[in-house]
Amino acid sequence: MWINSDMFNSLVYWENPRDSGIAFGPVLVCLMAVRYISLISVIGNLALALVTATVSFRIYKSVLAAVNKSTEGHPFKQFMDIDVTLPADKVSQLMDAFLSRLNNLLKKLKRVFLVEDVVESVKFGVAMYLLTYVGAIINGLTLVILAWVGLFSLPRVYRDNQKQIDEAVLPLKAKLEELQARLAAAIPASITGKKEE
């Protein structure tokens, strides 16, 4: 039931389009629904639709069994035997990984906000300034929807066009590294906290 990295890669690279579509489609529909309707209404309507469908199917199968005088049993028996409990060791492992990432993020934020490295703090400030413009144009849910669509489309696009993309990004990466080096050289060592060599 747990997704591993091979299964995840198979989904985002659309190696099996049916499985990728099953993973991608419902989440995108829910995100689009939440865009226009409240989350509580979306959850309530989805749960109501699911219960209505399963009850209708169960009644249909019961009537069909009564008419045909057969003893098929419960139509969802195969699903009732599935174990849906969360294994404690897997939950503990996921929590440890989450806490490790959270601690690394908190350390990095501490370094940025307490200006341990001026260049890093300035880059963060510029990124947050640009984020205010992004926030003025689109809201957070739109970003989540774009991220979800990007998660299922960009890896495949990159894999199929890796050579052309790498050739286009290489000059930009070199210019960015050159700009960072110039910026670091322009800031005095007393401000950055690094000793001159």
PDB file of C-alpha atoms in Angstrom:
ATOM      1  CA  MET A   1       0.000   0.000   0.000  1.00  0.00           C
ATOM      2  CA  TRP A   2       2.956   2.354   0.596  1.00  0.00           C
ATOM      3  CA  ILE A   3       4.437   4.030  -2.446  1.00  0.00           C
ATOM      4  CA  ASN A   4       8.173   3.570  -2.990  1.00  0.00           C
ATOM      5  CA  SER A   5      10.509   5.563  -5.234  1.00  0.00           C
ATOM      6  CA  ASP A   6      10.159   3.130  -8.158  1.00  0.00           C
ATOM      7  CA  MET A   7       6.367   3.376  -8.052  1.00  0.00           C
ATOM      8  CA  PHE A   8       6.586   7.167  -7.737  1.00  0.00           C
ATOM      9  CA  ASN A   9       8.913   7.424 -10.749  1.00  0.00           C
ATOM     10  CA  SER A  10       6.624   5.131 -12.723  1.00  0.00           C
ATOM     11  CA  LEU A  11       3.696   7.438 -11.947  1.00  0.00           C
ATOM     12  CA  VAL A  12       5.342  10.772 -12.769  1.00  0.00           C
ATOM     13  CA  TYR A  13       7.039   9.477 -15.937  1.00  0.00           C
ATOM     14  CA  TRP A  14       3.715   8.016 -17.151  1.00  0.00           C
ATOM     15  CA  GLU A  15       5.238   4.575 -17.739  1.00  0.00           C
ATOM     16  CA  ASN A  16       1.778   3.106 -17.169  1.00  0.00           C
ATOM     17  CA  PRO A  17      -0.679   5.803 -18.320  1.00  0.00           C
ATOM     18  CA  ARG A  18      -3.678   4.131 -16.643  1.00  0.00           C
ATOM     19  CA  ASP A  19      -2.062   4.191 -13.185  1.00  0.00           C
ATOM     20  CA  SER A  20      -0.683   7.696 -13.685  1.00  0.00           C
ATOM     21  CA  GLY A  21      -4.091   8.918 -14.816  1.00  0.00           C
ATOM     22  CA  ILE A  22      -5.743   7.315 -11.786  1.00  0.00           C
ATOM     23  CA  ALA A  23      -3.261   9.066  -9.472  1.00  0.00           C
ATOM     24  CA  PHE A  24      -3.276  12.400 -11.330  1.00  0.00           C
ATOM     25  CA  GLY A  25      -6.922  12.860 -12.322  1.00  0.00           C
ATOM     26  CA  PRO A  26      -8.855  12.609  -9.050  1.00  0.00           C
ATOM     27  CA  VAL A  27      -6.439  14.867  -7.175  1.00  0.00           C
ATOM     28  CA  LEU A  28      -6.597  17.467  -9.951  1.00  0.00           C
ATOM     29  CA  VAL A  29     -10.409  17.302  -9.951  1.00  0.00           C
ATOM     30  CA  CYS A  30     -10.467  17.757  -6.156  1.00  0.00           C
ATOM     31  CA  LEU A  31      -8.049  20.697  -6.352  1.00  0.00           C
ATOM     32  CA  MET A  32     -10.139  22.332  -9.064  1.00  0.00           C
ATOM     33  CA  ALA A  33     -13.310  21.725  -7.036  1.00  0.00           C
ATOM     34  CA  VAL A  34     -11.732  23.263  -3.925  1.00  0.00           C
ATOM     35  CA  ARG A  35     -10.834  26.275  -6.080  1.00  0.00           C
ATOM     36  CA  TYR A  36     -14.528  27.085  -6.518  1.00  0.00           C
ATOM     37  CA  ILE A  37     -16.221  25.359  -3.570  1.00  0.00           C
ATOM     38  CA  SER A  38     -15.167  25.122   0.073  1.00  0.00           C
ATOM     39  CA  LEU A  39     -13.048  22.142   1.144  1.00  0.00           C
ATOM     40  CA  ILE A  40     -15.756  20.928   3.531  1.00  0.00           C
ATOM     41  CA  SER A  41     -18.323  20.905   0.719  1.00  0.00           C
ATOM     42  CA  VAL A  42     -15.951  19.037  -1.600  1.00  0.00           C
ATOM     43  CA  ILE A  43     -15.209  16.383   1.031  1.00  0.00           C
ATOM     44  CA  GLY A  44     -18.901  16.072   1.907  1.00  0.00           C
ATOM     45  CA  ASN A  45     -20.020  15.774  -1.718  1.00  0.00           C
ATOM     46  CA  LEU A  46     -17.296  13.254  -2.597  1.00  0.00           C
ATOM     47  CA  ALA A  47     -18.132  11.128   0.434  1.00  0.00           C
ATOM     48  CA  LEU A  48     -21.858  11.340  -0.372  1.00  0.00           C
ATOM     49  CA  ALA A  49     -21.217  10.319  -3.995  1.00  0.00           C
ATOM     50  CA  LEU A  50     -19.070   7.380  -2.874  1.00  0.00           C
ATOM     51  CA  VAL A  51     -21.611   6.166  -0.316  1.00  0.00           C
ATOM     52  CA  THR A  52     -24.465   6.565  -2.810  1.00  0.00           C
ATOM     53  CA  ALA A  53     -22.583   4.581  -5.446  1.00  0.00           C
ATOM     54  CA  THR A  54     -21.595   1.766  -3.078  1.00  0.00           C
ATOM     55  CA  VAL A  55     -25.068   1.472  -1.488  1.00  0.00           C
ATOM     56  CA  SER A  56     -26.697   1.458  -4.940  1.00  0.00           C
ATOM     57  CA  PHE A  57     -24.299  -1.229  -6.149  1.00  0.00           C
ATOM     58  CA  ARG A  58     -24.889  -3.313  -3.019  1.00  0.00           C
ATOM     59  CA  ILE A  59     -28.689  -3.065  -3.445  1.00  0.00           C
ATOM     60  CA  TYR A  60     -28.365  -3.887  -7.147  1.00  0.00           C
ATOM     61  CA  LYS A  61     -26.282  -6.984  -6.408  1.00  0.00           C
ATOM     62  CA  SER A  62     -28.696  -8.086  -3.641  1.00  0.00           C
ATOM     63  CA  VAL A  63     -31.724  -7.731  -5.933  1.00  0.00           C
ATOM     64  CA  LEU A  64     -29.859  -9.535  -8.718  1.00  0.00           C
ATOM     65  CA  ALA A  65     -28.954 -12.365  -6.323  1.00  0.00           C
ATOM     66  CA  ALA A  66     -32.578 -12.617  -5.133  1.00  0.00           C
ATOM     67  CA  VAL A  67     -33.962 -12.720  -8.682  1.00  0.00           C
ATOM     68  CA  ASN A  68     -31.418 -15.321  -9.834  1.00  0.00           C
ATOM     69  CA  LYS A  69     -31.695 -17.197  -6.521  1.00  0.00           C
ATOM     70  CA  SER A  70     -27.899 -17.257  -6.162  1.00  0.00           C
ATOM     71  CA  THR A  71     -25.719 -16.826  -3.099  1.00  0.00           C
ATOM     72  CA  GLU A  72     -22.978 -14.544  -4.341  1.00  0.00           C
ATOM     73  CA  GLY A  73     -22.478 -12.908  -0.961  1.00  0.00           C
ATOM     74  CA  HIS A  74     -21.239  -9.407  -0.273  1.00  0.00           C
ATOM     75  CA  PRO A  75     -20.097  -7.633  -3.494  1.00  0.00           C
ATOM     76  CA  PHE A  76     -17.238  -5.833  -1.674  1.00  0.00           C
ATOM     77  CA  LYS A  77     -15.915  -8.873   0.196  1.00  0.00           C
ATOM     78  CA  GLN A  78     -12.540  -8.744  -1.571  1.00  0.00           C
ATOM     79  CA  PHE A  79     -12.073  -5.150  -0.404  1.00  0.00           C
ATOM     80  CA  MET A  80     -13.277  -5.823   3.139  1.00  0.00           C
ATOM     81  CA  ASP A  81     -10.302  -8.127   3.709  1.00  0.00           C
ATOM     82  CA  ILE A  82      -7.741  -5.409   2.881  1.00  0.00           C
ATOM     83  CA  ASP A  83      -5.768  -4.194   5.883  1.00  0.00           C
ATOM     84  CA  VAL A  84      -5.936  -0.385   6.006  1.00  0.00           C
ATOM     85  CA  THR A  85      -4.120   0.094   9.309  1.00  0.00           C
ATOM     86  CA  LEU A  86      -0.907   2.080   9.269  1.00  0.00           C
ATOM     87  CA  PRO A  87       2.160   0.074  10.359  1.00  0.00           C
ATOM     88  CA  ALA A  88       3.786   1.760  13.359  1.00  0.00           C
ATOM     89  CA  ASP A  89       7.325   1.237  12.068  1.00  0.00           C
ATOM     90  CA  LYS A  90       6.557   2.880   8.710  1.00  0.00           C
ATOM     91  CA  VAL A  91       4.820   5.830  10.407  1.00  0.00           C
ATOM     92  CA  SER A  92       7.792   6.200  12.743  1.00  0.00           C
ATOM     93  CA  GLN A  93      10.201   6.097   9.798  1.00  0.00           C
ATOM     94  CA  LEU A  94       8.181   8.752   7.916  1.00  0.00           C
ATOM     95  CA  MET A  95       7.993  10.961  11.024  1.00  0.00           C
ATOM     96  CA  ASP A  96      11.768  10.670  11.535  1.00  0.00           C
ATOM     97  CA  ALA A  97      12.381  11.684   7.910  1.00  0.00           C
ATOM     98  CA  PHE A  98       9.907  14.568   8.230  1.00  0.00           C
ATOM     99  CA  LEU A  99      11.489  15.797  11.470  1.00  0.00           C
ATOM    100  CA  SER A 100      14.963  15.580   9.957  1.00  0.00           C
ATOM    101  CA  ARG A 101      13.890  17.733   7.002  1.00  0.00           C
ATOM    102  CA  LEU A 102      12.063  20.143   9.297  1.00  0.00           C
ATOM    103  CA  ASN A 103      15.145  20.539  11.496  1.00  0.00           C
ATOM    104  CA  ASN A 104      17.345  21.183   8.439  1.00  0.00           C
ATOM    105  CA  LEU A 105      14.862  23.799   7.226  1.00  0.00           C
ATOM    106  CA  LEU A 106      14.780  25.485  10.642  1.00  0.00           C
ATOM    107  CA  LYS A 107      18.601  25.607  10.765  1.00  0.00           C
ATOM    108  CA  LYS A 108      18.719  27.141   7.300  1.00  0.00           C
ATOM    109  CA  LEU A 109      16.049  29.708   8.217  1.00  0.00           C
ATOM    110  CA  LYS A 110      17.985  30.586  11.361  1.00  0.00           C
ATOM    111  CA  ARG A 111      21.119  31.184   9.277  1.00  0.00           C
ATOM    112  CA  VAL A 112      19.134  33.314   6.816  1.00  0.00           C
ATOM    113  CA  PHE A 113      17.243  35.430   9.365  1.00  0.00           C
ATOM    114  CA  LEU A 114      20.231  35.931  11.648  1.00  0.00           C
ATOM    115  CA  VAL A 115      22.378  36.876   8.614  1.00  0.00           C
ATOM    116  CA  GLU A 116      25.091  34.280   9.067  1.00  0.00           C
ATOM    117  CA  ASP A 117      25.844  34.664   5.355  1.00  0.00           C
ATOM    118  CA  VAL A 118      24.858  38.000   3.813  1.00  0.00           C
ATOM    119  CA  VAL A 119      24.686  36.684   0.247  1.00  0.00           C
ATOM    120  CA  GLU A 120      22.360  33.879   1.267  1.00  0.00           C
ATOM    121  CA  SER A 121      20.158  36.282   3.245  1.00  0.00           C
ATOM    122  CA  VAL A 122      20.008  38.750   0.343  1.00  0.00           C
ATOM    123  CA  LYS A 123      19.088  35.964  -2.103  1.00  0.00           C
ATOM    124  CA  PHE A 124      16.345  34.870   0.300  1.00  0.00           C
ATOM    125  CA  GLY A 125      15.106  38.455   0.613  1.00  0.00           C
ATOM    126  CA  VAL A 126      14.980  38.904  -3.156  1.00  0.00           C
ATOM    127  CA  ALA A 127      13.143  35.593  -3.536  1.00  0.00           C
ATOM    128  CA  MET A 128      10.577  36.638  -0.900  1.00  0.00           C
ATOM    129  CA  TYR A 129      10.174  40.029  -2.607  1.00  0.00           C
ATOM    130  CA  LEU A 130       9.470  38.291  -5.919  1.00  0.00           C
ATOM    131  CA  LEU A 131       7.086  35.953  -4.113  1.00  0.00           C
ATOM    132  CA  THR A 132       4.978  38.960  -3.083  1.00  0.00           C
ATOM    133  CA  TYR A 133       4.443  39.691  -6.784  1.00  0.00           C
ATOM    134  CA  VAL A 134       3.534  36.073  -7.455  1.00  0.00           C
ATOM    135  CA  GLY A 135       1.088  36.238  -4.535  1.00  0.00           C
ATOM    136  CA  ALA A 136      -0.497  39.366  -5.971  1.00  0.00           C
ATOM    137  CA  ILE A 137      -1.069  37.646  -9.308  1.00  0.00           C
ATOM    138  CA  ILE A 138      -2.218  34.170  -8.228  1.00  0.00           C
ATOM    139  CA  ASN A 139      -3.291  32.575  -4.963  1.00  0.00           C
ATOM    140  CA  GLY A 140      -1.825  29.594  -3.129  1.00  0.00           C
ATOM    141  CA  LEU A 141      -4.305  27.039  -4.420  1.00  0.00           C
ATOM    142  CA  THR A 142      -3.468  27.953  -7.995  1.00  0.00           C
ATOM    143  CA  LEU A 143       0.201  27.336  -7.165  1.00  0.00           C
ATOM    144  CA  VAL A 144      -0.708  23.940  -5.680  1.00  0.00           C
ATOM    145  CA  ILE A 145      -2.628  23.048  -8.853  1.00  0.00           C
ATOM    146  CA  LEU A 146       0.283  24.172 -11.052  1.00  0.00           C
ATOM    147  CA  ALA A 147       2.713  22.199  -8.875  1.00  0.00           C
ATOM    148  CA  TRP A 148       0.530  19.081  -9.176  1.00  0.00           C
ATOM    149  CA  VAL A 149       0.323  19.410 -12.965  1.00  0.00           C
ATOM    150  CA  GLY A 150       4.070  20.130 -13.097  1.00  0.00           C
ATOM    151  CA  LEU A 151       4.834  17.068 -10.972  1.00  0.00           C
ATOM    152  CA  PHE A 152       3.134  14.859 -13.551  1.00  0.00           C
ATOM    153  CA  SER A 153       4.352  16.645 -16.681  1.00  0.00           C
ATOM    154  CA  LEU A 154       7.803  18.212 -16.167  1.00  0.00           C
ATOM    155  CA  PRO A 155       9.759  15.007 -15.360  1.00  0.00           C
ATOM    156  CA  ARG A 156       8.546  13.376 -18.564  1.00  0.00           C
ATOM    157  CA  VAL A 157       9.185  16.518 -20.640  1.00  0.00           C
ATOM    158  CA  TYR A 158      12.703  16.813 -19.165  1.00  0.00           C
ATOM    159  CA  ARG A 159      13.484  13.145 -19.752  1.00  0.00           C
ATOM    160  CA  ASP A 160      12.302  13.321 -23.363  1.00  0.00           C
ATOM    161  CA  ASN A 161      14.162  16.602 -24.107  1.00  0.00           C
ATOM    162  CA  GLN A 162      17.050  16.412 -21.639  1.00  0.00           C
ATOM    163  CA  LYS A 163      19.815  17.305 -24.099  1.00  0.00           C
ATOM    164  CA  GLN A 164      18.105  20.436 -25.441  1.00  0.00           C
ATOM    165  CA  ILE A 165      17.048  21.624 -21.962  1.00  0.00           C
ATOM    166  CA  ASP A 166      20.532  21.097 -20.507  1.00  0.00           C
ATOM    167  CA  GLU A 167      22.091  23.017 -23.410  1.00  0.00           C
ATOM    168  CA  ALA A 168      19.659  25.912 -22.857  1.00  0.00           C
ATOM    169  CA  VAL A 169      20.122  26.018 -19.070  1.00  0.00           C
ATOM    170  CA  LEU A 170      23.931  25.724 -19.043  1.00  0.00           C
ATOM    171  CA  PRO A 171      24.614  29.367 -20.086  1.00  0.00           C
ATOM    172  CA  LEU A 172      22.050  30.627 -17.575  1.00  0.00           C
ATOM    173  CA  LYS A 173      23.648  28.562 -14.820  1.00  0.00           C
ATOM    174  CA  ALA A 174      27.109  29.899 -15.699  1.00  0.00           C
ATOM    175  CA  LYS A 175      25.839  33.515 -15.640  1.00  0.00           C
ATOM    176  CA  LEU A 176      24.162  32.945 -12.271  1.00  0.00           C
ATOM    177  CA  GLU A 177      27.341  31.468 -10.775  1.00  0.00           C
ATOM    178  CA  GLU A 178      29.348  34.382 -12.184  1.00  0.00           C
ATOM    179  CA  LEU A 179      26.879  36.887 -10.695  1.00  0.00           C
ATOM    180  CA  GLN A 180      27.032  35.156  -7.306  1.00  0.00           C
ATOM    181  CA  ALA A 181      30.848  35.207  -7.385  1.00  0.00           C
ATOM    182  CA  ARG A 182      30.862  38.932  -8.248  1.00  0.00           C
ATOM    183  CA  LEU A 183      28.340  39.658  -5.515  1.00  0.00           C
ATOM    184  CA  ALA A 184      30.339  37.680  -2.955  1.00  0.00           C
ATOM    185  CA  ALA A 185      33.538  39.474  -3.992  1.00  0.00           C
ATOM    186  CA  ALA A 186      31.893  42.897  -3.756  1.00  0.00           C
ATOM    187  CA  ILE A 187      30.721  42.386  -0.170  1.00  0.00           C
ATOM    188  CA  PRO A 188      33.436  42.996   2.422  1.00  0.00           C
ATOM    189  CA  ALA A 189      34.550  40.039   4.529  1.00  0.00           C
ATOM    190  CA  SER A 190      33.562  41.879   7.715  1.00  0.00           C
ATOM    191  CA  ILE A 191      29.915  41.809   6.627  1.00  0.00           C
ATOM    192  CA  THR A 192      29.837  38.233   5.341  1.00  0.00           C
ATOM    193  CA  GLY A 193      31.627  36.879   8.411  1.00  0.00           C
ATOM    194  CA  LYS A 194      34.148  34.972   6.288  1.00  0.00           C
ATOM    195  CA  LYS A 195      37.875  35.422   6.720  1.00  0.00           C
ATOM    196  CA  GLU A 196      39.854  36.714   3.763  1.00  0.00           C
ATOM    197  CA  GLU A 197      42.435  34.330   2.341  1.00  0.00           C
TER     198      GLU A 197
END
